[in-house]
Amino acid sequence: MELKLARDVKDNEKGFFKYISSKRKTRENMDLLLSGAGALVMKDTEKAELLNAFFASTFNGKTRPQESQTLETREEVWRKEDFPSVKEDQDRKKSSVTAVFKKGKKEDLGNYRPVSLTSIRGKMMEQLILKVISKHVEDKKVIRNSQHGFTKWKSSLTNLIASYDGITGWRDLDRLEHWAVRILMKINKGKCRALHLVKNNPMHQYREQPIFSTRAHVFHIDPNTKKNWVPTSKHAVTVSYFYDSIRNVYRIISLDGSKAIINSTITPNMTFTKTSQKFGQWADSRANTVYGLGFSSEHHLAKFAEKFQEFKEAARLAKEKSQEKMELTSTPSQESAGGDIQSPLTPESINGTDDERVTPEVMQNLDARAEPTQNVLPFTHSSTVSKHWEAELATLKGNNAKLTAALLESTANVKQWKQQLAAYQEEAERLHKRVTELECVSSQANVVHTHKTELNQTIQEFESTLKKKEEEIERLKQEIDSSRDLQAQRGSLTQKLQEVEIRNKDLEGQLSDLEQRLEKSQNEQEAFHNNLKTLLENLDGKIFELTELRDNLAKLVECS
């Protein structure tokens, strides 16, 4: 590769110098540092000593309050007969620190931050202490699950907050009704029941689903000109047929993001018209507009028109059935004799089912539109209706009273829970103090022996890991030595390459001189050829003149 780069250096200078730059790059752990005297420090050991002295000079010797307690004081608290003698390890006072560059000039010591590497022994002791405390808390049942403590994945007062949210969420019927409207659900205030359907609920799939869906470009007629089409979406959107089981009607709905661009109720008077092979329209008198749909193919248009006609016929049948039902509920029976007393209407026949209940105002409007002979109901009918509505009103009042009592009870419970919350917080503080005391008291001989055995095993494991790391370090050192040899070879090759470059430049100079000489000799040769041609032409002329002279002389000789 290097030989090829040397040969093609004239045509590929960029690749040649890129290769040279990549070979000259060296990575150092830390740049040169400036000592206090202003001298540059180059060796790694000198850099480490300089940084160590600088970091040590920034420590003020102050300790935190919990660390100011001496070993003698702690032995007096624990009592020597309860805790074995402790020998302070001087090696633990040593800390491994690495310097991390922040910003600014790299030779300035103040731009490096010391980062302490936590000792392996400290990590092991933390895990052992945490394990003992957690086991004691769980075995002795010091802290309940609803309180804050060492139990995993439990926040403070979880059950209390959940109960509080559960009760305050049902504060009154108005809030419940607003909530139901907001999530497009129904609430029956007479029975004070609400249906909760969230996405994680398995009954969520029984929500209203589209009967038929397709994709098309949606247009509205221009309300000003009534001639031009105005696009309501930049791209094709989903247009779906829905069946509203509450109102017993069919709808055409299309959404562009969160905006409803089509919300049309199909009536028996509507007509879907195909104006071209891929475009159709229908007029909606309720929305006072004309909708237009542009499909991607004629098949989609035909399918949409077929479904429109099908649901239009279903809407007509549903309307006829509803009219017949209204006539049956508002008109007395014609089969009985004229002089007989008609049978009283039951509350179910007046109100219908829970989903199709007719209010008294609607009944009055229907009665007003009926024939005069059918307007008057017997006294027994009106009394039955009034009794039914009185019973309904009494039920509502009872439910309202129950809800009011539940609200008052929840308010009282909230006050009580606030007091319990304060008590739980005090108990938590007391338990934290107790845990701190248990940390000192629970160090018995057998536990210490067990911990010592576990600690020895852990130390052995870490020693084996340390040996593996040392072997890996030796291997890395060998690789570093080999890389240094490669760097030396690379240096010699670089020097040879430079010599080749110098020789190449000399050869290029000689080549340019030879080219100039060749060009000069060619010019001289061309001039010589030109002179020779001129001489030949002159010689030919002289020869021709001599020939004429000879001929003339020969003629003269013959004549004489």
Coordinates of C-alpha atoms in Angstrom, one line a residue:
M1 CA 0.0 0.0 0.0
E2 CA 2.8 2.4 0.9
L3 CA 4.7 1.6 -2.3
K4 CA 1.5 2.3 -4.3
L5 CA 1.0 5.6 -2.5
A6 CA 4.6 6.6 -3.3
R7 CA 4.2 5.8 -6.9
D8 CA 0.9 7.6 -7.3
V9 CA 2.0 10.6 -5.1
K10 CA 1.8 13.0 -8.1
D11 CA -1.8 12.0 -9.0
N12 CA -3.1 11.3 -5.4
E13 CA -1.5 13.9 -3.2
K14 CA -4.6 14.0 -0.9
G15 CA -4.5 10.3 -0.1
F16 CA -0.7 10.4 0.4
F17 CA -0.8 13.2 3.0
K18 CA -3.9 11.7 4.7
Y19 CA -2.0 8.4 5.2
I20 CA 1.0 10.4 6.6
S21 CA -1.3 12.3 9.0
S22 CA -2.9 9.1 10.3
K23 CA 0.4 7.5 11.0
R24 CA 1.7 10.6 12.9
K25 CA -1.2 10.7 15.3
T26 CA -0.3 9.6 18.9
R27 CA -2.7 9.5 21.8
E28 CA -1.4 10.6 25.2
N29 CA -3.2 10.1 28.6
M30 CA -2.5 13.7 29.7
D31 CA -0.8 16.7 28.1
L32 CA 2.2 18.5 29.5
L33 CA 1.6 20.3 32.9
L34 CA 3.1 23.5 34.3
S35 CA 4.7 23.3 37.8
G36 CA 4.6 26.1 40.3
A37 CA 8.0 27.3 39.0
G38 CA 6.6 27.5 35.5
A39 CA 8.6 24.4 34.2
L40 CA 6.9 21.8 31.9
V41 CA 6.4 18.4 33.4
M42 CA 6.7 15.5 30.9
K43 CA 7.0 12.2 32.8
D44 CA 3.9 10.4 34.1
T45 CA 5.3 9.9 37.6
E46 CA 6.1 13.6 37.9
K47 CA 2.6 14.5 36.7
A48 CA 1.0 12.2 39.3
E49 CA 3.1 13.7 42.1
L50 CA 2.3 17.3 40.9
L51 CA -1.5 16.6 40.8
N52 CA -1.4 14.8 44.1
A53 CA 0.3 17.8 45.8
F54 CA -2.2 20.2 44.2
F55 CA -5.3 18.1 45.2
A56 CA -4.0 17.7 48.7
S57 CA -3.5 21.4 49.1
T58 CA -7.2 22.1 48.3
F59 CA -8.4 19.9 51.2
N60 CA -9.3 21.9 54.3
G61 CA -9.3 19.0 56.8
K62 CA -12.9 19.6 57.9
T63 CA -15.2 16.6 58.2
R64 CA -19.0 16.2 58.4
P65 CA -20.7 16.0 61.8
Q66 CA -21.4 12.3 61.5
E67 CA -17.7 11.6 60.8
S68 CA -16.3 13.5 63.7
Q69 CA -16.9 10.7 66.2
T70 CA -13.7 8.9 67.2
L71 CA -13.2 5.2 67.5
E72 CA -13.0 5.4 71.3
T73 CA -16.3 7.2 71.6
R74 CA -18.0 4.5 69.4
E75 CA -16.5 1.7 71.5
E76 CA -18.0 3.4 74.6
V77 CA -21.4 3.5 73.0
W78 CA -21.3 -0.1 71.8
R79 CA -19.6 -1.5 75.0
K80 CA -16.6 -3.6 74.5
E81 CA -18.2 -6.8 75.7
D82 CA -20.9 -6.5 72.9
F83 CA -18.5 -5.7 70.1
P84 CA -15.1 -7.2 69.4
S85 CA -12.0 -5.1 69.4
V86 CA -11.4 -3.2 66.2
K87 CA -8.1 -2.3 64.7
E88 CA -8.1 0.7 62.5
D89 CA -6.8 0.0 59.0
Q90 CA -4.4 2.7 57.8
D91 CA -4.7 1.5 54.2
R92 CA -8.4 2.6 54.2
K93 CA -7.3 6.2 54.6
K94 CA -5.7 6.0 51.2
S95 CA -7.8 6.8 48.1
S96 CA -7.3 6.2 44.4
V97 CA -7.9 9.4 42.6
T98 CA -8.0 10.1 38.9
A99 CA -7.8 13.6 37.3
V100 CA -10.6 14.6 34.9
F101 CA -10.1 17.6 32.6
K102 CA -12.9 20.2 32.8
K103 CA -12.1 23.1 30.4
G104 CA -9.6 25.7 29.7
K105 CA -5.8 25.3 29.3
K106 CA -4.7 21.7 29.7
E107 CA -1.3 22.6 31.2
D108 CA -3.1 24.5 34.1
L109 CA -3.6 22.3 37.3
G110 CA -6.7 24.2 38.3
N111 CA -8.5 22.9 35.2
Y112 CA -8.5 19.3 36.5
R113 CA -11.0 17.8 38.9
P114 CA -10.1 14.9 41.2
V115 CA -12.5 11.9 41.0
S116 CA -12.1 9.3 43.8
L117 CA -12.4 5.6 42.9
T118 CA -14.5 3.9 45.6
S119 CA -12.6 1.0 47.2
I120 CA -13.8 -2.5 46.7
R121 CA -13.8 -3.1 50.4
G122 CA -16.2 -0.2 51.0
K123 CA -18.6 -1.5 48.3
M124 CA -18.7 -4.9 50.0
M125 CA -19.3 -3.4 53.4
E126 CA -22.2 -1.3 52.1
Q127 CA -23.9 -4.4 50.5
L128 CA -23.4 -6.4 53.7
I129 CA -24.8 -3.7 56.0
L130 CA -27.8 -3.0 53.7
K131 CA -28.6 -6.7 53.5
V132 CA -28.6 -7.1 57.3
I133 CA -30.8 -4.1 57.9
S134 CA -33.3 -5.1 55.1
K135 CA -33.5 -8.6 56.4
H136 CA -34.1 -7.5 60.0
V137 CA -36.9 -5.0 58.9
E138 CA -38.6 -7.6 56.8
D139 CA -38.4 -10.5 59.3
K140 CA -39.4 -8.5 62.4
K141 CA -42.2 -6.6 60.4
V142 CA -41.0 -3.3 61.7
I143 CA -42.6 -1.3 58.8
R144 CA -45.9 -2.1 57.2
N145 CA -46.3 -2.3 53.5
S146 CA -48.4 1.0 53.4
Q147 CA -45.6 2.9 55.1
H148 CA -42.3 4.2 53.8
G149 CA -39.3 2.1 54.7
F150 CA -36.8 -0.3 53.2
T151 CA -39.4 -2.4 51.4
K152 CA -38.8 -2.3 47.7
W153 CA -41.1 -0.4 45.3
K154 CA -43.2 1.1 48.1
S155 CA -43.6 4.8 48.4
S156 CA -44.7 6.6 51.5
L157 CA -48.4 6.2 52.4
T158 CA -49.3 4.5 49.1
N159 CA -52.6 3.0 50.3
L160 CA -53.7 6.2 52.0
I161 CA -53.2 8.3 48.8
A162 CA -54.9 5.7 46.7
S163 CA -57.9 5.6 49.0
Y164 CA -58.1 9.4 49.2
D165 CA -58.0 9.7 45.4
G166 CA -60.7 7.0 45.1
I167 CA -63.1 8.9 47.3
T168 CA -62.5 12.5 46.3
G169 CA -62.9 11.4 42.6
W170 CA -66.6 10.7 43.4
R171 CA -67.4 13.9 45.2
D172 CA -70.7 14.7 43.6
L173 CA -72.9 13.8 40.6
D174 CA -72.0 16.9 38.7
R175 CA -68.3 16.1 38.7
L176 CA -69.1 12.5 37.7
E177 CA -71.3 13.7 34.8
H178 CA -68.6 16.1 33.5
W179 CA -66.1 13.3 33.6
A180 CA -68.4 11.0 31.7
V181 CA -69.1 13.6 29.0
R182 CA -65.4 14.3 28.7
I183 CA -64.6 10.6 27.8
L184 CA -67.7 10.2 25.7
M185 CA -69.5 7.8 28.1
K186 CA -73.1 7.6 29.4
I187 CA -74.1 8.1 33.0
N188 CA -77.6 7.1 34.4
K189 CA -78.1 9.7 37.1
G190 CA -81.3 8.0 38.3
K191 CA -79.3 4.9 39.3
C192 CA -76.1 6.8 40.0
R193 CA -74.0 4.4 38.0
A194 CA -71.2 5.0 35.5
L195 CA -69.5 2.8 33.1
H196 CA -65.7 3.0 33.1
L197 CA -64.0 1.7 30.0
V198 CA -60.3 2.5 29.7
K199 CA -57.9 1.1 27.1
N200 CA -56.6 -1.6 29.4
N201 CA -60.1 -2.8 30.2
P202 CA -61.0 -6.0 28.3
M203 CA -64.5 -4.6 27.7
H204 CA -62.9 -1.7 25.8
Q205 CA -63.2 -3.7 22.6
Y206 CA -67.0 -3.5 22.8
R207 CA -67.0 0.2 22.3
E208 CA -68.5 1.7 19.1
Q209 CA -66.6 0.4 16.1
P210 CA -66.9 1.5 12.5
I211 CA -69.1 -0.7 10.2
F212 CA -67.2 0.2 7.1
S213 CA -64.1 2.3 6.4
T214 CA -62.3 3.6 3.3
R215 CA -59.9 6.3 2.4
A216 CA -60.7 9.3 0.3
H217 CA -60.0 13.0 -0.3
V218 CA -62.8 15.1 1.4
F219 CA -64.2 18.3 -0.1
H220 CA -66.9 20.8 1.0
I221 CA -68.9 23.0 -1.3
D222 CA -67.9 26.6 -1.2
P223 CA -70.6 28.3 1.1
N224 CA -70.3 31.6 -0.9
T225 CA -70.4 30.5 -4.5
K226 CA -72.1 27.1 -4.0
K227 CA -70.2 26.0 -7.1
N228 CA -66.6 25.4 -6.3
W229 CA -65.2 22.5 -4.1
V230 CA -63.0 23.4 -1.1
P231 CA -60.6 20.6 0.0
T232 CA -60.7 20.0 3.8
S233 CA -57.7 17.7 4.0
K234 CA -54.2 17.8 2.4
H235 CA -54.2 14.1 1.9
A236 CA -56.5 11.1 1.9
V237 CA -58.2 10.4 5.2
T238 CA -60.3 7.6 6.6
V239 CA -64.1 7.9 6.1
S240 CA -66.1 5.5 8.2
Y241 CA -69.8 4.5 8.7
F242 CA -70.8 4.3 12.4
Y243 CA -74.0 3.0 14.0
D244 CA -75.3 5.0 17.0
S245 CA -77.2 2.5 19.0
I246 CA -78.4 5.2 21.4
R247 CA -80.2 7.3 18.8
N248 CA -80.6 4.3 16.4
V249 CA -79.1 6.2 13.5
Y250 CA -76.2 5.8 11.0
R251 CA -73.4 8.3 10.7
I252 CA -70.6 9.1 8.3
I253 CA -67.6 10.4 10.3
S254 CA -64.1 11.4 9.2
L255 CA -61.3 12.8 11.3
D256 CA -58.2 14.7 10.2
G257 CA -56.0 14.4 13.3
S258 CA -58.3 15.7 16.1
K259 CA -60.6 17.7 13.8
A260 CA -63.9 16.2 12.6
I261 CA -64.2 17.2 8.9
I262 CA -67.3 15.0 8.3
N263 CA -70.0 14.4 10.8
S264 CA -73.2 13.6 8.8
T265 CA -76.2 11.6 10.0
I266 CA -77.8 9.5 7.2
T267 CA -81.5 10.2 6.7
P268 CA -83.9 8.5 4.3
N269 CA -84.1 11.7 2.2
M270 CA -80.3 11.7 1.4
T271 CA -79.0 10.7 -2.0
F272 CA -75.4 9.8 -2.9
T273 CA -74.6 10.9 -6.5
K274 CA -71.7 9.7 -8.6
T275 CA -70.5 12.7 -10.6
S276 CA -67.5 11.0 -12.2
Q277 CA -65.7 7.7 -12.1
K278 CA -63.9 8.4 -8.9
F279 CA -66.0 11.2 -7.3
G280 CA -69.3 11.3 -5.5
Q281 CA -71.3 13.7 -3.4
W282 CA -74.3 14.0 -1.1
A283 CA -76.1 16.9 0.6
D284 CA -76.6 17.2 4.3
S285 CA -79.4 19.6 5.2
R286 CA -78.6 19.6 8.9
A287 CA -75.0 20.7 8.3
N288 CA -76.2 23.0 5.5
T289 CA -73.4 21.8 3.2
V290 CA -72.6 19.4 0.4
Y291 CA -69.8 16.8 1.0
G292 CA -67.7 15.5 -1.8
L293 CA -65.4 12.5 -1.8
G294 CA -62.6 11.7 -4.2
F295 CA -61.5 8.0 -4.3
S296 CA -58.4 6.3 -5.6
S297 CA -60.4 3.9 -7.8
E298 CA -63.9 3.3 -9.2
H299 CA -64.2 0.2 -7.1
H300 CA -63.9 2.1 -3.8
L301 CA -66.5 4.6 -5.0
A302 CA -69.0 1.8 -5.9
K303 CA -68.5 0.1 -2.6
F304 CA -69.0 3.4 -0.7
A305 CA -72.2 4.2 -2.7
E306 CA -73.5 0.6 -2.1
K307 CA -73.0 1.0 1.7
F308 CA -74.6 4.4 1.6
Q309 CA -77.7 3.0 -0.1
E310 CA -77.8 0.1 2.4
F311 CA -77.5 2.3 5.5
K312 CA -80.0 4.7 4.0
E313 CA -82.6 1.9 3.7
A314 CA -81.7 0.8 7.3
A315 CA -82.2 4.3 8.5
R316 CA -85.6 4.5 6.8
L317 CA -86.7 1.2 8.4
A318 CA -85.5 2.3 11.8
K319 CA -87.4 5.6 11.5
E320 CA -90.6 3.7 10.6
K321 CA -90.2 1.4 13.6
S322 CA -89.6 4.3 15.9
Q323 CA -92.7 6.1 14.6
E324 CA -94.8 2.9 15.1
K325 CA -93.5 2.6 18.6
M326 CA -94.4 6.2 19.4
E327 CA -97.9 5.7 18.0
L328 CA -98.3 2.6 20.1
T329 CA -97.2 4.5 23.3
S330 CA -99.2 7.6 22.6
T331 CA -102.4 6.2 21.0
P332 CA -104.9 4.1 23.1
S333 CA -105.8 0.7 21.9
Q334 CA -108.4 0.6 19.0
E335 CA -109.4 -3.0 19.5
S336 CA -111.5 -2.6 22.7
A337 CA -115.1 -1.5 22.7
G338 CA -116.0 2.2 22.5
G339 CA -117.7 2.4 25.9
D340 CA -115.1 0.3 27.8
I341 CA -112.5 1.9 30.0
Q342 CA -109.1 1.6 28.4
S343 CA -106.4 -0.3 30.3
P344 CA -103.9 1.9 32.2
L345 CA -100.5 2.4 30.7
T346 CA -97.6 1.0 32.6
P347 CA -94.6 3.0 33.5
E348 CA -92.6 0.8 31.1
S349 CA -94.9 1.6 28.2
I350 CA -94.5 5.3 28.9
N351 CA -90.8 5.6 29.7
G352 CA -89.6 2.7 27.5
T353 CA -86.3 1.0 28.4
D354 CA -83.4 2.7 30.2
D355 CA -81.9 3.5 26.8
E356 CA -85.1 4.8 25.2
R357 CA -86.8 6.6 28.0
V358 CA -89.3 9.4 27.0
T359 CA -89.5 12.5 29.2
P360 CA -92.9 14.1 30.2
E361 CA -92.1 17.1 27.9
V362 CA -91.7 14.8 24.9
M363 CA -94.9 13.0 25.8
Q364 CA -96.7 16.4 25.9
N365 CA -95.3 17.3 22.5
L366 CA -96.4 14.0 21.1
D367 CA -99.9 14.3 22.6
A368 CA -100.2 17.8 21.2
R369 CA -99.5 16.5 17.7
A370 CA -101.9 13.6 18.0
E371 CA -105.6 13.8 17.0
P372 CA -108.1 15.6 19.3
T373 CA -109.8 12.3 20.1
Q374 CA -106.6 10.9 21.5
N375 CA -105.5 13.9 23.6
V376 CA -107.6 13.1 26.7
L377 CA -106.3 10.3 28.9
P378 CA -108.4 8.8 31.7
F379 CA -107.8 9.9 35.2
T380 CA -106.4 6.5 36.2
H381 CA -103.6 6.9 33.5
S382 CA -102.5 10.3 34.8
S383 CA -102.6 9.2 38.4
T384 CA -100.4 6.2 37.5
V385 CA -98.0 8.4 35.7
S386 CA -97.8 10.9 38.6
K387 CA -97.2 8.0 41.1
H388 CA -94.5 6.7 38.9
W389 CA -92.7 10.0 38.7
E390 CA -93.2 10.6 42.4
A391 CA -91.5 7.2 43.1
E392 CA -88.7 8.1 40.7
L393 CA -88.3 11.5 42.5
A394 CA -88.2 9.8 45.9
T395 CA -85.5 7.4 44.6
L396 CA -83.4 10.3 43.3
K397 CA -83.8 12.1 46.6
G398 CA -82.7 8.9 48.5
N399 CA -79.7 8.5 46.2
N400 CA -78.8 12.2 46.7
A401 CA -79.0 11.8 50.4
K402 CA -76.8 8.7 50.3
L403 CA -74.2 10.6 48.2
T404 CA -74.3 13.6 50.6
A405 CA -73.7 11.3 53.5
A406 CA -70.9 9.5 51.7
L407 CA -69.3 12.9 50.9
L408 CA -69.5 14.0 54.5
E409 CA -68.1 10.7 55.6
S410 CA -65.2 11.0 53.1
T411 CA -64.5 14.6 54.4
A412 CA -64.3 13.3 57.9
N413 CA -62.1 10.4 56.8
V414 CA -59.8 12.9 55.0
K415 CA -59.3 14.8 58.3
Q416 CA -58.6 11.5 60.1
W417 CA -56.2 10.4 57.4
K418 CA -54.3 13.7 57.7
Q419 CA -53.8 13.0 61.4
Q420 CA -52.7 9.4 60.6
L421 CA -50.3 10.9 58.0
A422 CA -48.7 13.0 60.6
A423 CA -48.6 10.1 63.0
Y424 CA -47.0 7.9 60.3
Q425 CA -44.4 10.5 59.6
E426 CA -43.5 10.7 63.3
E427 CA -43.4 6.9 63.4
A428 CA -41.1 6.8 60.3
E429 CA -38.7 9.2 61.9
R430 CA -38.7 7.1 65.1
L431 CA -38.1 3.9 63.1
H432 CA -35.2 5.5 61.3
K433 CA -33.6 6.4 64.6
R434 CA -34.3 2.8 65.8
V435 CA -32.7 1.4 62.7
T436 CA -29.6 3.5 63.5
E437 CA -29.5 2.1 67.0
L438 CA -30.0 -1.5 65.7
E439 CA -27.1 -1.0 63.4
C440 CA -24.9 -0.8 66.5
V441 CA -26.7 -3.3 68.8
S442 CA -27.2 -6.1 66.3
S443 CA -23.5 -6.9 66.0
Q444 CA -23.3 -10.1 67.9
A445 CA -20.5 -12.7 67.8
N446 CA -22.2 -15.3 65.7
V447 CA -23.5 -12.7 63.2
V448 CA -20.0 -11.2 63.0
H449 CA -18.5 -14.6 62.5
T450 CA -20.9 -15.4 59.7
H451 CA -20.3 -12.0 58.1
K452 CA -16.5 -12.6 58.5
T453 CA -16.8 -15.9 56.6
E454 CA -18.9 -14.3 53.9
L455 CA -16.4 -11.4 53.7
N456 CA -13.5 -13.8 53.4
Q457 CA -15.2 -15.6 50.6
T458 CA -15.9 -12.3 48.9
I459 CA -12.3 -11.2 49.3
Q460 CA -11.1 -14.5 47.8
E461 CA -13.4 -14.0 44.8
F462 CA -12.1 -10.4 44.4
E463 CA -8.5 -11.6 44.8
S464 CA -9.1 -14.1 42.0
T465 CA -10.6 -11.4 39.9
L466 CA -7.7 -9.2 40.7
K467 CA -5.3 -11.9 39.5
K468 CA -7.2 -12.1 36.3
K469 CA -7.0 -8.3 35.9
E470 CA -3.2 -8.4 36.6
E471 CA -2.8 -11.1 33.9
E472 CA -4.8 -9.0 31.5
I473 CA -2.6 -6.0 32.4
E474 CA 0.5 -8.0 31.6
R475 CA -1.0 -9.0 28.3
L476 CA -1.8 -5.4 27.5
K477 CA 1.7 -4.4 28.4
Q478 CA 3.0 -6.9 25.9
E479 CA 0.7 -5.6 23.3
I480 CA 2.0 -2.1 24.1
D481 CA 5.6 -3.2 23.7
S482 CA 4.7 -4.8 20.3
S483 CA 2.9 -1.6 19.3
R484 CA 6.0 0.4 20.2
D485 CA 8.1 -1.9 18.0
L486 CA 5.6 -1.3 15.2
Q487 CA 5.9 2.5 15.9
A488 CA 9.7 2.2 15.5
Q489 CA 9.3 0.3 12.2
R490 CA 6.8 2.9 11.1
G491 CA 9.3 5.7 11.9
S492 CA 12.0 4.0 9.8
L493 CA 9.5 3.5 7.0
T494 CA 8.5 7.1 7.3
Q495 CA 12.2 8.2 7.0
K496 CA 12.7 6.0 4.0
L497 CA 9.5 7.4 2.5
Q498 CA 10.9 10.9 3.0
E499 CA 14.2 9.9 1.3
V500 CA 12.1 8.5 -1.6
E501 CA 10.2 11.8 -1.7
I502 CA 13.5 13.8 -2.0
R503 CA 14.9 11.5 -4.6
N504 CA 11.6 11.7 -6.5
K505 CA 11.8 15.5 -6.5
D506 CA 15.4 15.3 -7.8
L507 CA 14.3 13.0 -10.6
E508 CA 11.5 15.3 -11.4
G509 CA 14.0 18.2 -11.7
Q510 CA 16.3 16.1 -13.9
L511 CA 13.3 15.0 -16.0
S512 CA 12.2 18.6 -16.5
D513 CA 15.8 19.5 -17.6
L514 CA 15.8 16.7 -20.1
E515 CA 12.5 17.7 -21.4
Q516 CA 13.8 21.3 -22.0
R517 CA 16.9 19.9 -23.7
L518 CA 14.9 17.6 -25.9
E519 CA 12.6 20.5 -26.9
K520 CA 15.6 22.6 -27.7
S521 CA 17.2 19.9 -29.8
Q522 CA 14.0 19.3 -31.6
N523 CA 13.8 23.0 -32.4
E524 CA 17.4 23.0 -33.7
Q525 CA 16.7 19.9 -35.8
E526 CA 13.7 21.6 -37.3
A527 CA 15.8 24.7 -38.2
F528 CA 18.5 22.4 -39.7
H529 CA 15.9 20.7 -41.9
N530 CA 14.5 24.0 -43.0
N531 CA 18.0 25.2 -44.0
L532 CA 18.7 22.0 -45.8
K533 CA 15.5 22.2 -47.8
T534 CA 16.4 25.8 -48.8
L535 CA 19.9 24.6 -49.8
L536 CA 18.5 21.8 -51.9
E537 CA 16.1 24.2 -53.6
N538 CA 19.0 26.5 -54.5
L539 CA 21.1 23.6 -55.7
D540 CA 18.2 22.4 -57.9
G541 CA 18.0 25.9 -59.4
K542 CA 21.7 26.0 -60.1
I543 CA 21.7 22.5 -61.6
F544 CA 18.8 23.5 -63.8
E545 CA 20.7 26.6 -65.0
L546 CA 23.8 24.5 -65.7
T547 CA 21.7 22.1 -67.7
E548 CA 20.4 24.9 -69.8
L549 CA 23.9 26.3 -70.2
R550 CA 25.2 22.9 -71.4
D551 CA 22.3 22.6 -73.9
N552 CA 23.1 26.0 -75.3
L553 CA 26.8 25.1 -75.6
A554 CA 25.9 21.9 -77.3
K555 CA 23.8 23.7 -79.8
L556 CA 26.5 26.2 -80.5
V557 CA 29.0 23.4 -81.1
E558 CA 26.6 21.8 -83.6
C559 CA 26.0 25.0 -85.4
S560 CA 29.7 25.7 -85.8

